[in-house]
Coordinates of C-alpha atoms and ligand atoms in Angstrom, one line a residue:
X6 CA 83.6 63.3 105.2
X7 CA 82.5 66.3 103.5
X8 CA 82.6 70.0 104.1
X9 CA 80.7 71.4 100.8
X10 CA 78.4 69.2 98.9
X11 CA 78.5 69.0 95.0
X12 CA 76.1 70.9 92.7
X13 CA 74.9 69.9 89.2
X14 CA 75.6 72.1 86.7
X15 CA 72.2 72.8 85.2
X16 CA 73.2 75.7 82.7
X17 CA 75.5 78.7 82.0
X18 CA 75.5 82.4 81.3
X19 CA 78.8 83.7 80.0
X20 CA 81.1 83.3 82.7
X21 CA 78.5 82.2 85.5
X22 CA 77.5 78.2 85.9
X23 CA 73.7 78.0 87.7
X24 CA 74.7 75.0 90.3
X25 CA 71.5 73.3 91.5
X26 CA 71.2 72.1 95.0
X27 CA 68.3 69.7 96.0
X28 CA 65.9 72.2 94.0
X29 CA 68.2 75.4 95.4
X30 CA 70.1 77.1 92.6
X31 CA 73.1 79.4 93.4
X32 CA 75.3 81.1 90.8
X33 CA 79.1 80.6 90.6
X34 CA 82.1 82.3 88.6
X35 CA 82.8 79.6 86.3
X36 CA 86.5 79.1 85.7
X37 CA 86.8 76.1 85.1
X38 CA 84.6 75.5 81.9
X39 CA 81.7 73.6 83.9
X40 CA 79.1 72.6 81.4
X41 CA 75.5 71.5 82.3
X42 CA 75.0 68.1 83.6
X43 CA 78.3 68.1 85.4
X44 CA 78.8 67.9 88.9
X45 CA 81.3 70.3 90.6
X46 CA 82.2 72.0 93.6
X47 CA 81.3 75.8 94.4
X48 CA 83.5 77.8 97.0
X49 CA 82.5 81.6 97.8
X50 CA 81.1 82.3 94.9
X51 CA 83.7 80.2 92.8
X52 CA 83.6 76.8 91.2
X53 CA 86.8 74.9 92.6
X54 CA 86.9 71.6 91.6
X55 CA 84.7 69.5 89.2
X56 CA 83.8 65.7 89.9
X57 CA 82.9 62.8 88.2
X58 CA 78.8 61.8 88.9
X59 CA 80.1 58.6 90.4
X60 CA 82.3 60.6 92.8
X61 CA 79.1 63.0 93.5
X62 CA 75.9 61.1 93.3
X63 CA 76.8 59.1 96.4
X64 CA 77.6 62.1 98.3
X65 CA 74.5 64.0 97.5
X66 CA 72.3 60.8 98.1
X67 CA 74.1 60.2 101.4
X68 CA 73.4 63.9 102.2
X69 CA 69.6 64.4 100.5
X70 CA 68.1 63.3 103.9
X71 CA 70.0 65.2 106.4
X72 CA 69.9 68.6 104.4
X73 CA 66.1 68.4 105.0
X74 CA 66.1 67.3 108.1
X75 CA 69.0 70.4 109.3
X76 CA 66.8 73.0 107.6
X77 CA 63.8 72.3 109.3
X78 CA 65.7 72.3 112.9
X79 CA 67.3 75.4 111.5
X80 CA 64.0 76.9 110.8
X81 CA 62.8 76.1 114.4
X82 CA 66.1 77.5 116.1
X83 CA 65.6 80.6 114.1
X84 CA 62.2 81.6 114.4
X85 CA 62.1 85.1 114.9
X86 CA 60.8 86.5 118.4
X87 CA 58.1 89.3 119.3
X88 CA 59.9 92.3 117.8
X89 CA 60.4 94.8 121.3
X90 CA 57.8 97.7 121.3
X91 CA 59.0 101.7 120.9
X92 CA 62.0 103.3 118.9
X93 CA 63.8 100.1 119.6
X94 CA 61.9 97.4 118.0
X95 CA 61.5 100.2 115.0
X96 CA 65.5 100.1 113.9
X97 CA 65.3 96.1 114.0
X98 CA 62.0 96.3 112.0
X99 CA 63.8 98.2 109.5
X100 CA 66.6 96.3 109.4
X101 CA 64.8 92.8 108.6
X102 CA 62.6 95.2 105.7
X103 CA 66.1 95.4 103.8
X104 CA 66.7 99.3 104.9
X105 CA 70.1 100.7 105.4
X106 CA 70.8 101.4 109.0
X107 CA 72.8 105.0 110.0
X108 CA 75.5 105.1 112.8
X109 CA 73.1 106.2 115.4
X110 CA 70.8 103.3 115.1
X111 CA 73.7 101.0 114.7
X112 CA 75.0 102.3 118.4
X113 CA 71.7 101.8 119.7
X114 CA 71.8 98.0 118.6
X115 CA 75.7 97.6 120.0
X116 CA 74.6 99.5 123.6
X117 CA 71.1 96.8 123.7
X118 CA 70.6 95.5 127.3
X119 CA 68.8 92.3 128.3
X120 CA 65.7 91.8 126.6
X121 CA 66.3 94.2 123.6
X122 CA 69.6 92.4 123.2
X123 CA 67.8 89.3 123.4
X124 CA 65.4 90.5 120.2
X125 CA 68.5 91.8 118.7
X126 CA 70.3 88.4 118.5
X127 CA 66.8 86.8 117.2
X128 CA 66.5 89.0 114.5
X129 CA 69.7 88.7 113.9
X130 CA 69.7 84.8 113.4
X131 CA 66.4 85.0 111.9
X132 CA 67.9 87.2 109.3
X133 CA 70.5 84.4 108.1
X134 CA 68.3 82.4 107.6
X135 CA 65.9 84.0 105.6
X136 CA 68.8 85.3 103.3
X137 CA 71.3 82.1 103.5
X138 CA 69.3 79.4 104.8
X139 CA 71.2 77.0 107.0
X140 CA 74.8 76.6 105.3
X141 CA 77.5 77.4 107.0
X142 CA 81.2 78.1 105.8
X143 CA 83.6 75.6 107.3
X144 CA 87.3 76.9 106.3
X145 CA 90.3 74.9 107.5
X146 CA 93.2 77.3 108.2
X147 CA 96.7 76.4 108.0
X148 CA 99.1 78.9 110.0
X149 CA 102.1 78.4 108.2
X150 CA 104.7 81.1 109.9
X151 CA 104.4 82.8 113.2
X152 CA 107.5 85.2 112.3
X153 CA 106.6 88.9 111.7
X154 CA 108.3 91.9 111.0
X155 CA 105.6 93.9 113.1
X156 CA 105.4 94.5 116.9
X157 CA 101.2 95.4 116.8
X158 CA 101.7 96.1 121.0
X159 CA 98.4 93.2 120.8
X160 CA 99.7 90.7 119.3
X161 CA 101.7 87.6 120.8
X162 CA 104.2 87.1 117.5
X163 CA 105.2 90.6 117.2
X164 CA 108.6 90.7 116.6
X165 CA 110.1 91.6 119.6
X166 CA 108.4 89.1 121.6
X167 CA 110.4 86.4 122.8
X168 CA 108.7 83.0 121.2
X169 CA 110.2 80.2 119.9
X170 CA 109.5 80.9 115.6
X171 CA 108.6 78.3 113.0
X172 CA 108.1 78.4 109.4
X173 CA 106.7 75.8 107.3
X174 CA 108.6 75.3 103.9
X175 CA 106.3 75.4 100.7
X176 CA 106.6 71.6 100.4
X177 CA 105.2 71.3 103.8
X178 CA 102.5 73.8 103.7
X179 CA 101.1 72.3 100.4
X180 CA 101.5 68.7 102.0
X181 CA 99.5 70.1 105.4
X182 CA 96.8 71.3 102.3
X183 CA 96.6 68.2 100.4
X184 CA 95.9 66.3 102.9
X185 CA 93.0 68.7 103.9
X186 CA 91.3 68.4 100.7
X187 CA 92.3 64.5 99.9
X188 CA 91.8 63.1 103.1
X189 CA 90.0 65.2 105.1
X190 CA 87.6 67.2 102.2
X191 CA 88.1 70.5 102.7
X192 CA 87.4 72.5 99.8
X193 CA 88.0 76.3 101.3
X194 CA 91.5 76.9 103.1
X195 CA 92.6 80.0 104.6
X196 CA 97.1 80.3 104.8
X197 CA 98.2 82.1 107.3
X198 CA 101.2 83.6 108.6
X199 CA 102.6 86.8 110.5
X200 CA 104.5 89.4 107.8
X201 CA 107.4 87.2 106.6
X202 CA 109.6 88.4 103.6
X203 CA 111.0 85.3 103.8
X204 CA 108.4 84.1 101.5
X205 CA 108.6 86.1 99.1
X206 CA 105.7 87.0 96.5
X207 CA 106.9 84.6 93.9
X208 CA 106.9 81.9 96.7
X209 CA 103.4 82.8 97.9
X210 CA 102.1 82.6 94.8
X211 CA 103.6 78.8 94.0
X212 CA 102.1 78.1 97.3
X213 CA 98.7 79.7 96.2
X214 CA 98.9 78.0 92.5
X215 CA 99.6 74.4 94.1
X216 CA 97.2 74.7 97.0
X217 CA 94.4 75.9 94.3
X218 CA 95.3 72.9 92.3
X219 CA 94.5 70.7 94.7
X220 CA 90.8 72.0 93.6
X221 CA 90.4 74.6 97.2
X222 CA 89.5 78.2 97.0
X223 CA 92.6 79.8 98.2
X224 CA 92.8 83.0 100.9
X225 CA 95.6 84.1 101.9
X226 CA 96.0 85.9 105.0
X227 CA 99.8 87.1 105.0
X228 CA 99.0 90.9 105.9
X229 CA 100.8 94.4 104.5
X230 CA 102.4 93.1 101.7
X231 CA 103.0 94.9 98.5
X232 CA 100.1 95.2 96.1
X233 CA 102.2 93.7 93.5
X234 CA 102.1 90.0 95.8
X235 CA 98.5 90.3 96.1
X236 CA 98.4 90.7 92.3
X237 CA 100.8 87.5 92.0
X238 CA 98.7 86.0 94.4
X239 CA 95.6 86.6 92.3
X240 CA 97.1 85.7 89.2
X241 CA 98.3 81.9 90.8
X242 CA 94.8 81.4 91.3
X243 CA 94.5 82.9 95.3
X244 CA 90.6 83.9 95.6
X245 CA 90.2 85.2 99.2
X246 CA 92.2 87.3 101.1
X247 CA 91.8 87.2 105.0
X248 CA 93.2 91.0 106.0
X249 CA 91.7 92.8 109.2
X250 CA 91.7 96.8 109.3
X251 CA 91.8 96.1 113.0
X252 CA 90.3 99.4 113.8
X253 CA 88.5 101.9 112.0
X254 CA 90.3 105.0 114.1
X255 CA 93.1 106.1 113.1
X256 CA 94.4 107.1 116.5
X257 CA 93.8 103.6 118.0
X258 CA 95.2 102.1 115.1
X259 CA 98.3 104.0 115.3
X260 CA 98.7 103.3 118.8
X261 CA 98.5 99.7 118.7
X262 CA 99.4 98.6 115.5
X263 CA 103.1 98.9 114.5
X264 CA 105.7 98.5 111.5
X265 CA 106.3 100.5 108.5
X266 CA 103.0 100.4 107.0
X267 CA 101.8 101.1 110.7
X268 CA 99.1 103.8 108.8
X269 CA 95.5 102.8 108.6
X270 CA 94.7 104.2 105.2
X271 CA 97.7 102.1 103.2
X272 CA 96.0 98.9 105.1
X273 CA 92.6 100.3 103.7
X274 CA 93.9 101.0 100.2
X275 CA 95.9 97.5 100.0
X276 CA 92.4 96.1 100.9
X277 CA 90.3 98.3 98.3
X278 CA 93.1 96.9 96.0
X279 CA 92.6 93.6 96.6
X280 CA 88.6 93.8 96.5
X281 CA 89.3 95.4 92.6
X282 CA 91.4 92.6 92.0
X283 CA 88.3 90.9 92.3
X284 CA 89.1 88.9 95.6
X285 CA 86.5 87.8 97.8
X286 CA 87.6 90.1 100.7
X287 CA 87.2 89.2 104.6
X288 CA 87.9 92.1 106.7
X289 CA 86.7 93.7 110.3
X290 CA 88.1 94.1 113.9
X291 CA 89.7 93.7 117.1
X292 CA 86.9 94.4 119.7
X293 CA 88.3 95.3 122.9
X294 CA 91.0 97.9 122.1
X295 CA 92.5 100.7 124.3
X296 CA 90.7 103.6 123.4
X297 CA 88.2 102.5 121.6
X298 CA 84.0 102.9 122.6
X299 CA 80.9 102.0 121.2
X300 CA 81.2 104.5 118.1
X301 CA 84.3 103.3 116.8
X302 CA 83.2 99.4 116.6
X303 CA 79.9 101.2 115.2
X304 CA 82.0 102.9 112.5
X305 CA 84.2 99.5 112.6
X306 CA 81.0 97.8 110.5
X307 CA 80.2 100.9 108.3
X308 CA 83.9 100.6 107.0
X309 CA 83.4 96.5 106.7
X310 CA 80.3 97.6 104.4
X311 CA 81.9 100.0 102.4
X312 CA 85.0 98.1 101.6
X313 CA 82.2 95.9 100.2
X314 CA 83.5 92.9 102.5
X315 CA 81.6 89.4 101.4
X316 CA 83.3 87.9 105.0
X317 CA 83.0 90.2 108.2
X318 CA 85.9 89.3 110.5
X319 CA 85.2 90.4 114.4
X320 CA 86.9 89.0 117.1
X321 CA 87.7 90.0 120.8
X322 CA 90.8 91.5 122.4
X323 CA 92.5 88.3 124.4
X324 CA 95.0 89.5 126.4
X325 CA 98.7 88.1 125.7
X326 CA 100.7 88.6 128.7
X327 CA 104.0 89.0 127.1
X328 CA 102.7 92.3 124.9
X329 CA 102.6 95.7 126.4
X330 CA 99.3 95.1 126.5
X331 CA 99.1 92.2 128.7
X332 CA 97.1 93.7 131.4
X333 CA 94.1 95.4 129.4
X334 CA 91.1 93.8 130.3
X335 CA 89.1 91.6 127.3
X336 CA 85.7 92.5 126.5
X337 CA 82.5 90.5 127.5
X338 CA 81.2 87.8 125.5
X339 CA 77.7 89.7 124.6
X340 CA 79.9 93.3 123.6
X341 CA 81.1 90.3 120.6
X342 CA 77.7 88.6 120.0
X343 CA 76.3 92.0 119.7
X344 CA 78.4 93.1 117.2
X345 CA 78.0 90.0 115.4
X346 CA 74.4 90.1 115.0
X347 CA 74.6 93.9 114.1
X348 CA 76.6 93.4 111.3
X349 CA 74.1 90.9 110.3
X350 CA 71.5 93.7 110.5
X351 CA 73.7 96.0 108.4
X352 CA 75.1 93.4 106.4
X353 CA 72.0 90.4 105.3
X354 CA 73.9 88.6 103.1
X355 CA 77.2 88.3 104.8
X356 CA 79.6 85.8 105.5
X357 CA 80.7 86.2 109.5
X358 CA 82.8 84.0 111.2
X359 CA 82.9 83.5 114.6
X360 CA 86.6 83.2 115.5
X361 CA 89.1 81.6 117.4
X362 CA 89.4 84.4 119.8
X363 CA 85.4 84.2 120.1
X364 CA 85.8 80.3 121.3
X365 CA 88.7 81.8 123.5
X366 CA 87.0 84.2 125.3
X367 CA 84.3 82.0 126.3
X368 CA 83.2 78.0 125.9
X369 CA 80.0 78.9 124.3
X370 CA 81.4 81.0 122.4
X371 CA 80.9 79.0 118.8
X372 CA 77.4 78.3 119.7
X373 CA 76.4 81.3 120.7
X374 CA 77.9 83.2 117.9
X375 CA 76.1 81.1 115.2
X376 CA 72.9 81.2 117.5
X377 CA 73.7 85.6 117.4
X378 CA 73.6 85.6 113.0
X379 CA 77.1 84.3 112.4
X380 CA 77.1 81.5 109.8
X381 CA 81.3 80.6 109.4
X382 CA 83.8 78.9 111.3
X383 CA 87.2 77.7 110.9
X384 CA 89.7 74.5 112.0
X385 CA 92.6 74.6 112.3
X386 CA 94.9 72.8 110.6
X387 CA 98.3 74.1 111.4
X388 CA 100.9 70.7 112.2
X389 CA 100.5 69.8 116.0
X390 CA 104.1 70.3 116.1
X391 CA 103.7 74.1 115.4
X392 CA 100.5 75.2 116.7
X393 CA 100.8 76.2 120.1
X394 CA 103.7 78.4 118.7
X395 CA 101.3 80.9 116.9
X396 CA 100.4 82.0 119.8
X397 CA 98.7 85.5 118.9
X398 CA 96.7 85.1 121.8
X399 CA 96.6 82.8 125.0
X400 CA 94.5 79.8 125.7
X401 CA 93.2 78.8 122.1
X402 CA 90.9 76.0 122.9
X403 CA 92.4 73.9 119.9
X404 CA 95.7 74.0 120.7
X405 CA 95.8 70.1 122.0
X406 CA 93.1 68.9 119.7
X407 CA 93.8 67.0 116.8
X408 CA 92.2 67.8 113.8
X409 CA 89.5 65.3 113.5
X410 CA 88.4 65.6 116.8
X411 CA 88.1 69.2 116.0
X412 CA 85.9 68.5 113.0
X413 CA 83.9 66.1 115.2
X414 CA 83.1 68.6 117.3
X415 CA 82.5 71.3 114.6
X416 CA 80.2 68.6 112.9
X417 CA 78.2 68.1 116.4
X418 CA 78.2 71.6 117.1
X419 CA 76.6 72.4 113.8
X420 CA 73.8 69.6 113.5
X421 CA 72.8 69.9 116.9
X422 CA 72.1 73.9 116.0
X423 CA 70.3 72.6 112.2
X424 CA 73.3 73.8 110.3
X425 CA 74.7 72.4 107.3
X426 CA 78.6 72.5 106.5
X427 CA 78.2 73.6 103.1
X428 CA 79.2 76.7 101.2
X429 CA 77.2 76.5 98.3
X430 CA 78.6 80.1 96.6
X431 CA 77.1 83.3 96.6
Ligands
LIG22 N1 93.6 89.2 120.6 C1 92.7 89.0 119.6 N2 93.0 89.0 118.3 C2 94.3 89.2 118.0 N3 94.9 89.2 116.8 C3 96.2 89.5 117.0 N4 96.5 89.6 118.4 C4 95.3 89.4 119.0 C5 94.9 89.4 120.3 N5 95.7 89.6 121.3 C6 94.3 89.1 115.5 C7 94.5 90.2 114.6 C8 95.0 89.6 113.3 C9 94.5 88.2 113.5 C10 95.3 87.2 112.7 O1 94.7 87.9 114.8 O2 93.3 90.8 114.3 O3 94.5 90.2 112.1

């Protein structure tokens, strides 16, 4: 089983290796000394791991036939519809010519009703596909804490909240991630926790040094923490970080969110930091907040494209009852997909996940959000012992699954829609 396929090194430039994919090339930082002719694997823009040809050769001749056959369903599936006549039809057309979209027109794609939404989420697939063909980033994500110093009023582990905690020791979060990459072949995790000091930034880096080891890229998604553990992080061999803004408005965000780094410009600058670290950086939203319209998710993805995000994180409010804000209602299922395929339209050449809290809010959801320009998912891989305590939201659909009937039914999921589970680098 296989969630990234080999490349063949076939040359060099400085610090870049040129993988070749069935005839496709795509560029990757080099850092592990790669030299033509060898096989290795390429993460986000990274190359992780190497291999041995008799480790890769079967893997590329078992996948040489299906990649063809998925990119010509893809190709089908994403066939771009009759563009909508009028002032409409004009901001998509610009879009898919490359042009930079202002907040006006990007309000005018989030407010689309029935058949312009219909064009919008077209485009918007056909867009992916033009720029990133059919792969699609498969992450596993291990959730290795659910205590946090916080109390976001949103959030089902906020600190004052009543839950049963857990807290997986380093030995046990790097077992949980070699057997990911060993047995299961991941080669991308995301670690996950709420803001626990009691991993400290010397610990989170072991954990990031080990983990990378294992030949994954690493993102960590451990919130505020000081710049200085992001640096650690960095310097152990972490790649990714996973860190929402949540909101772009300050007054939502400092109604909801909580803790003493509750301001929204520290979160920003620990993020710009991170980003200049040279992190690949996955940031966006909660959609769905009190107090917050049209124009502030619209602002949501111009702040995602200035903080130069290569992974747009944008998920739905999902009521927990045991927050104070339990009774808020959650946002429909097209409010997401919209902004989903907007921020393709903004953003070509993204990465955007369709999350959890997307598969929560609706059974489609995973479908449709791939089908609306997303092109990134994620399993989870947390212990079934701890899972259905990190409970940040209600209901997750894959709180009784075990992992390999998840990535069964991720597998299914993405043939059926032409997809390839592949992240073959920037
Ligand atoms: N609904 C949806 N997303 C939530 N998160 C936290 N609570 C909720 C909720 N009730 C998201 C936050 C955080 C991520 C790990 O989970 O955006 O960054």
């Amino acid at each position: 089983m296989c969630y990234a396929i080999p490349g063949k090194v076939v040359g060099t430039r400085g610090r870049i290796a040129v993988l070749d994919y069935f005839g496709e090339r795509r560029e990757a930082v080099n850092e592990l000394g790669a030299v033509s002719g060898e096989y290795a694997y390429a993460q986000g823009g990274f190359v992780v791991d190497k291999v041995p040809a008799s480790q890769a050769v079967p893997v590329l001749e078992e996948w040489k036939g299906r990649f063809f056959q998925l990119k010509e369903l893809d190709g089908k599936l994403s066939a771009i519809g009759e563009r909508p006549e009028g002032e409409f039809g004009e901001v998509i057309g610009k879009a898919l010519e490359g042009a930079a979209l202002d907040r006006g027109e990007i309000i005018r794609l989030i407010e689309a009703e029935g058949m312009e939404m219909d064009a919008l989420l077209k485009a918007a697939n056909s867009l992916r596909a033009r720029e990133l063909k059919n792969s699609c980033c498969v992450h596993g994500i291990i959730e290795f804490s659910n205590y946090c110093r916080n109390a976001c009023s949103y959030c089902g582990i906020r600190g004052p909240s009543g839950i049963r905690r857990y807290r997986m020791e380093p030995e046990e979060i790097v077992g949980t991630a070699e057997r990911a990459v060993r047995e299961l072949g991941f080669r991308a995790l995301v670690l996950q926790s709420g803001e626990d000091y009691y991993y400290s930034g010397e610990i989170l880096a072991d954990i990031a040094r080990r983990v990378r080891s294992l030949g994954a890229l690493v993102f960590m998604s451990v919130g505020s923490r000081d710049k200085e553990t992001y640096r650690e992080m960095w310097d152990a061999g972490a790649r990714g970080v996973l860190l929402r803004f949540e909101t772009s408005d300050p007054g939502v965000y400092g109604k909801v969110h909580s803790g003493p780094k509750a301001q929204l410009e520290e979160r920003l600058s620990l993020i710009r930091h991170c980003r200049k670290l040279g992190y690949i950086v996955a940031t966006g939203s909660i959609a769905g907040l009190p107090g917050q319209g049209t124009g502030s998710l619209a602002d949501d993805i111009l702040l995602t494209r200035s903080l130069g995000a290569e992974m747009w994180s944008f998920g739905p409010f999902i009521p927990h009852p045991e927050t104070p804000r339990g009774e808020h209602p959650k946002p429909e299922l097209s409010t997401v997909l919209k902004l989903l395929a907007t921020s393709r339209l903004v953003q070509p050449d993204a990465k955007i996940l369709v999350t959890t809290a997307l598969e929560t809010l609706h059974p489609e959801g995973r479908r449709r959000g791939l089908l609306a320009g997303a092109n990134s998912l994620m399993i989870n891989l947390t212990p079934a012992q701890h899972r259905s305590k990190y409970s940040i939201y209600p209901g997750r659909p894959d709180n009784h699954k075990g992992v390999e009937e998840s990535i069964a039914e991720t597998l299914k999921l993405l043939y059926s829609l032409g997809r390839a589970p592949t992240d073959l680098g920037a």
